[in-house]
Every structure is written in C-alpha cells, then in structure tokens.
XYZ file of N, CA, C and O in Angstrom:
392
model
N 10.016 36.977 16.018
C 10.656 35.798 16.558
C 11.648 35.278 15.509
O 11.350 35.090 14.329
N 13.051 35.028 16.137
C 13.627 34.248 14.920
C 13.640 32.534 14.660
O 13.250 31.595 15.354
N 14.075 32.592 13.750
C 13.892 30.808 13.157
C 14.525 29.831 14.257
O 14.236 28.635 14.240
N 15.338 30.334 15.150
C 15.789 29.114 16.234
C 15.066 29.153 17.229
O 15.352 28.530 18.251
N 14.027 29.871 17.112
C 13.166 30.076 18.386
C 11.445 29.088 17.655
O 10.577 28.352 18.122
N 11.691 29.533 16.687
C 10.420 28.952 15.959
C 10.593 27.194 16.184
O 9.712 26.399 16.511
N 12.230 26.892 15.844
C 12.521 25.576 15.046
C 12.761 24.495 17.165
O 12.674 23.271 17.265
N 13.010 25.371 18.294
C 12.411 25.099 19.290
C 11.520 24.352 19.751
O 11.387 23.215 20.203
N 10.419 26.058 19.336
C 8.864 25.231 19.860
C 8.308 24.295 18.940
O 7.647 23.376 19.421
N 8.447 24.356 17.765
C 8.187 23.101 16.908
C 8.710 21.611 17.339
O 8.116 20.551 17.533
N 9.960 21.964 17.398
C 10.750 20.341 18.364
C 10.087 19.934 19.031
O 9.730 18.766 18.876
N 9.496 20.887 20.341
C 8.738 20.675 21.523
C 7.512 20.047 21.237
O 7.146 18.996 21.764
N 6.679 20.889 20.142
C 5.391 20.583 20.305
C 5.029 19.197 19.082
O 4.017 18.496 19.076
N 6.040 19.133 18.267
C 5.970 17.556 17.746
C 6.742 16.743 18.645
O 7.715 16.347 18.004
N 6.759 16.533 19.206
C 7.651 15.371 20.553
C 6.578 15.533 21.537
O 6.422 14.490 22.173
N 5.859 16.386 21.854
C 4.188 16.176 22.710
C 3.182 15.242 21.753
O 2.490 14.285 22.099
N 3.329 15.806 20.518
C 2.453 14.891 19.600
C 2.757 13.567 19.480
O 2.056 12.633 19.868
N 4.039 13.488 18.819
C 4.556 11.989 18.785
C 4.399 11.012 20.311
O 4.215 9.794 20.329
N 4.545 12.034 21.698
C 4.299 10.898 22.504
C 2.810 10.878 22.980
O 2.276 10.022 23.686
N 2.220 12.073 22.411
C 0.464 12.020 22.424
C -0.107 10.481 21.851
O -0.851 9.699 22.444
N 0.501 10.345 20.518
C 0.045 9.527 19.941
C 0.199 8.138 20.307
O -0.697 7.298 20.236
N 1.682 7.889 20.804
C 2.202 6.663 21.387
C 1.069 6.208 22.637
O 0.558 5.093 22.734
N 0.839 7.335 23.516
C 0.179 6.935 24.348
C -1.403 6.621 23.681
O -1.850 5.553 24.099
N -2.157 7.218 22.900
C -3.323 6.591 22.488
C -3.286 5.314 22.450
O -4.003 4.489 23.016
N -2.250 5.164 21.623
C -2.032 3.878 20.485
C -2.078 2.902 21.502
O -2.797 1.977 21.125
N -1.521 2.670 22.869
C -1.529 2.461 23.774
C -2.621 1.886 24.919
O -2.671 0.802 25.501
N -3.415 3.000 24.984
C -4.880 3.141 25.735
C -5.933 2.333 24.386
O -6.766 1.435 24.501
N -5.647 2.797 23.628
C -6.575 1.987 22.590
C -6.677 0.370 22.775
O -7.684 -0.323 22.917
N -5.680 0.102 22.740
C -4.358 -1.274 22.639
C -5.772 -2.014 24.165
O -6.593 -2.931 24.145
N -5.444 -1.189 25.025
C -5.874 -1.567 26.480
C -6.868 -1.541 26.018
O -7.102 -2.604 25.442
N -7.735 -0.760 25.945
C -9.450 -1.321 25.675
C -9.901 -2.009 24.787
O -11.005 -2.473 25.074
N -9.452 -2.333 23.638
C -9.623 -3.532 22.554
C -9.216 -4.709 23.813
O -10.037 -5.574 24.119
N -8.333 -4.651 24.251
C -8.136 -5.541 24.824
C -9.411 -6.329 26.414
O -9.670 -7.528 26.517
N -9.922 -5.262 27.344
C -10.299 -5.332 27.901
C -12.023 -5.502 27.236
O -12.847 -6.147 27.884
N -12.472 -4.716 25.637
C -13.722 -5.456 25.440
C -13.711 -7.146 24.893
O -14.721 -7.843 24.805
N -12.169 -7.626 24.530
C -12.524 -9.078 23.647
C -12.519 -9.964 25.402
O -13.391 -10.799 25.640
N -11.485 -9.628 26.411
C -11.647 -10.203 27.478
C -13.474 -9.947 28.054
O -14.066 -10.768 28.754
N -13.894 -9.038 27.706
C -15.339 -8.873 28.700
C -16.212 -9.375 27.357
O -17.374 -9.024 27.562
N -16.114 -10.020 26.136
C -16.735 -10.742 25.036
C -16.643 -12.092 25.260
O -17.588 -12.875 25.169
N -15.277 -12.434 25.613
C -15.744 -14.076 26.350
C -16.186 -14.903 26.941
O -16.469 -16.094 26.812
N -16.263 -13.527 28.214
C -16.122 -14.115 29.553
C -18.095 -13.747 29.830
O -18.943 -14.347 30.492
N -18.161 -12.499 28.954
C -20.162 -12.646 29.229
C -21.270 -12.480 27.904
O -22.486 -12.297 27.943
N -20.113 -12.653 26.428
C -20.988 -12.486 25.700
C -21.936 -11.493 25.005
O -22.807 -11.609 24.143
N -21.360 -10.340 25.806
C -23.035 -9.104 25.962
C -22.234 -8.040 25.236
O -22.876 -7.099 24.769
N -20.700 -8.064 25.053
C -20.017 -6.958 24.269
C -19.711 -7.041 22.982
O -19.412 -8.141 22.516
N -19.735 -5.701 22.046
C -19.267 -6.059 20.659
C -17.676 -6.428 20.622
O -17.132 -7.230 21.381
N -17.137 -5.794 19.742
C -15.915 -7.004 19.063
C -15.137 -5.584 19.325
O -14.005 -5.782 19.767
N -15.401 -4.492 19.194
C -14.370 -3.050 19.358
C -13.741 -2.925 18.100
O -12.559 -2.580 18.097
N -14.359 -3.157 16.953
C -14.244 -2.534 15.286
C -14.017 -1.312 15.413
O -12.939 -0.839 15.051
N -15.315 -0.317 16.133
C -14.934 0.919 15.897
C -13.467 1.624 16.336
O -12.797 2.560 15.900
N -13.296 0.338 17.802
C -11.994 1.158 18.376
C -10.856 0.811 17.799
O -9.887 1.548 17.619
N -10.992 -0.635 17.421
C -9.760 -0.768 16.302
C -9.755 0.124 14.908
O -8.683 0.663 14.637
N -10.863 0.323 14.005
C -11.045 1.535 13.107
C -9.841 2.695 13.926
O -8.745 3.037 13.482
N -10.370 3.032 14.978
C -10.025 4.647 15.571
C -8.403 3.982 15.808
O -7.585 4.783 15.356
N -7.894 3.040 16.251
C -6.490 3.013 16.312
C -5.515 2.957 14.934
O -4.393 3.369 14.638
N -6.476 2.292 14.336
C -5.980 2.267 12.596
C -5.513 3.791 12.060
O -4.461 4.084 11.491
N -6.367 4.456 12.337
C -6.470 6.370 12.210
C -5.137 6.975 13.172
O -4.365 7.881 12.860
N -5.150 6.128 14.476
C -4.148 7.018 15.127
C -2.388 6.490 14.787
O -1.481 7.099 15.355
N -2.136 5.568 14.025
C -1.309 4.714 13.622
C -0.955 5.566 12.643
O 0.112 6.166 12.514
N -2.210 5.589 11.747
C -1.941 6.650 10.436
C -1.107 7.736 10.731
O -0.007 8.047 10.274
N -1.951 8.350 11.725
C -1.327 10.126 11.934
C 0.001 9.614 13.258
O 0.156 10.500 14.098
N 0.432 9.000 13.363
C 1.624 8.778 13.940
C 2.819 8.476 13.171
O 3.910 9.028 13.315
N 2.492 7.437 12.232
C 3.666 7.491 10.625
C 3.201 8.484 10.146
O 4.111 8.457 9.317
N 2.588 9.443 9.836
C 2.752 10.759 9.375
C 3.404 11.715 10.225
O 4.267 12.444 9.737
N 3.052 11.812 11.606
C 4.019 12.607 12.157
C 5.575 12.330 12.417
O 6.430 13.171 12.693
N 5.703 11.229 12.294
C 7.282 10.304 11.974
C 7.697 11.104 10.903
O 8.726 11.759 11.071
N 7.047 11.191 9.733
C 7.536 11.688 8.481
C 7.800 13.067 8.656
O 8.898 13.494 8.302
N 6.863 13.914 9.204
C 7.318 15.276 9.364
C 8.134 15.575 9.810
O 8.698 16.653 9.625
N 8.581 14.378 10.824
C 9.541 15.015 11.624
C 10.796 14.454 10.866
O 11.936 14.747 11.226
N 10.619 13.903 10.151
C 11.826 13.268 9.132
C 11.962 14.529 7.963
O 12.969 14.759 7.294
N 11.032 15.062 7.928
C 11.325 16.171 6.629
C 11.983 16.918 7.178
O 13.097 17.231 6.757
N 11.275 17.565 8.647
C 12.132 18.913 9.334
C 13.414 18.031 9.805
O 13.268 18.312 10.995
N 14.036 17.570 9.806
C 15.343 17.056 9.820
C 16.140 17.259 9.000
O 17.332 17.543 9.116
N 15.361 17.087 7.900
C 16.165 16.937 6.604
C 16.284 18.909 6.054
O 17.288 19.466 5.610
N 15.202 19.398 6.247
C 15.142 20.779 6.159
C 16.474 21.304 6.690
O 17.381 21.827 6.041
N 16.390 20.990 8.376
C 17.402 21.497 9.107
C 18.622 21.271 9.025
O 19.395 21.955 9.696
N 19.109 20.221 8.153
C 20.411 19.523 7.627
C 20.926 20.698 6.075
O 21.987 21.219 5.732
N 19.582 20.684 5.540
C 20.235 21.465 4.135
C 20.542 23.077 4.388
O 21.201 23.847 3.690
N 19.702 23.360 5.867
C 19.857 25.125 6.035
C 20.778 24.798 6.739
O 21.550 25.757 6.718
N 21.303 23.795 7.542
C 22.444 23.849 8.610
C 22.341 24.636 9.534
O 23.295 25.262 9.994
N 21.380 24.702 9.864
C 20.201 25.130 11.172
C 19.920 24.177 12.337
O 19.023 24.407 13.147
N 20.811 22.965 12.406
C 19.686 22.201 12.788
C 20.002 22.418 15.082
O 20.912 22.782 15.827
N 18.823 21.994 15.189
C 19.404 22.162 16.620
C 20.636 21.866 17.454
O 21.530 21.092 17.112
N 20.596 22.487 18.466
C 22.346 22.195 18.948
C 22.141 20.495 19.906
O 23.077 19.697 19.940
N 21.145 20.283 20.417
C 20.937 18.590 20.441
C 20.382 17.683 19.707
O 19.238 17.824 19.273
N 21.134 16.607 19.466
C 20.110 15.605 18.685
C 18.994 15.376 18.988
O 18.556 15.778 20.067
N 18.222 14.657 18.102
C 16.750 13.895 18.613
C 16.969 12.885 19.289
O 18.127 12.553 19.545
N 15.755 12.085 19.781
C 15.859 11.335 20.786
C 16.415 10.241 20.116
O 16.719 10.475 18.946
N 16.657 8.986 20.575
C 16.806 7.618 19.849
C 16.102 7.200 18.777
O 16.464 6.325 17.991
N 15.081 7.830 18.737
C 14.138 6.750 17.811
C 14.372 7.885 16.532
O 13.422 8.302 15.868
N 16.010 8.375 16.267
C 16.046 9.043 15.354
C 16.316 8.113 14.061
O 15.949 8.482 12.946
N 17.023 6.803 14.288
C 17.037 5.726 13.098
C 15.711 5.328 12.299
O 15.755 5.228 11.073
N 14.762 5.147 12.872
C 13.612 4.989 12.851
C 13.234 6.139 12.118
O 13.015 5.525 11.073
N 12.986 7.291 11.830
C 12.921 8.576 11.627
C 13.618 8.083 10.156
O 12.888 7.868 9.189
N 14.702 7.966 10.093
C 15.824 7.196 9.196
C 14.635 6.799 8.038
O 14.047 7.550 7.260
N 14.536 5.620 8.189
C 13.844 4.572 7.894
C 12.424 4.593 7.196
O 11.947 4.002 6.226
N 11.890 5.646 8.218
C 10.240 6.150 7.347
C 10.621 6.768 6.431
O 10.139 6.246 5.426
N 11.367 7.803 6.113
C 11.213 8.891 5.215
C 11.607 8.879 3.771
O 11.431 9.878 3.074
C-alpha cells in the first residue's frame, strides 16, 4: 500500500474517533445530567462521580486525539504530502492545541 492510501484511512479513521468521542462526551453530559435531575427530585440516586470521573478520561483522550491530529498535520506539511482536501473547520482549533 502506498503512503496516500495509508495517510487516507488514517484521516478517516481519526475523524470516526474524534466524532466517537464528541459524541460520548455528549451522552455522558446527558446522564450526569439526568442522575442530579433524578437526585432531587427522589433522593435515592448517587451524585454520578464515577460518570463524571469516566467523562474526565474521555475529555483526556479527545485533547489527545486533537493533538495527533495536529502532529499528522504538521508531518504532512514538512513531507508535503498533505491531502488534496483540507480538514474540517475545527482545523484552527487543531491550531491552537498543538
């Protein structure tokens, strides 16, 4: 396989990750939310530490995958390799972490 075929499915499969993660971050978001609403209203639920813990973790590995994808940018800039379309918008951002 050559390197524009490699540098492809990599695009692909970190842009599944990055919006893998968005969406956790997301669903997490919703159930922290839905145990402090069912903590008020009957008392009988914990506080969702662990699930905030577990969103803390997925936050982590989401600015890390920001960064990777800020390195392979930067990779693809110095080989002048880089794909024939840009990244999406949130390439400033990308900017910004790295």
């Amino acid at each position: 396989m050559n390197d524009s075929i490699f540098a492809m499915r990599i695009a692909r499969q970190l842009s599944r990750c990055e919006h893998g993660t968005d969406q956790l971050i997301i669903d997490t978001a919703g159930l922290v939310s839905e145990m402090a609403s069912a903590r008020l209203e009957t008392e009988t639920f914990g506080t969702g530490q662990r699930v905030i813990d577990a969103q803390r973790a997925l936050v982590s590995a989401q600015t890390d995958l920001i960064r990777a994808h800020a390195d392979l940018l930067k990779i693809g800039e110095e080989r002048g390799d880089m794909l024939i379309r840009p990244c999406p918008p949130a390439q400033e951002r990308l900017d910004q972490v790295a």
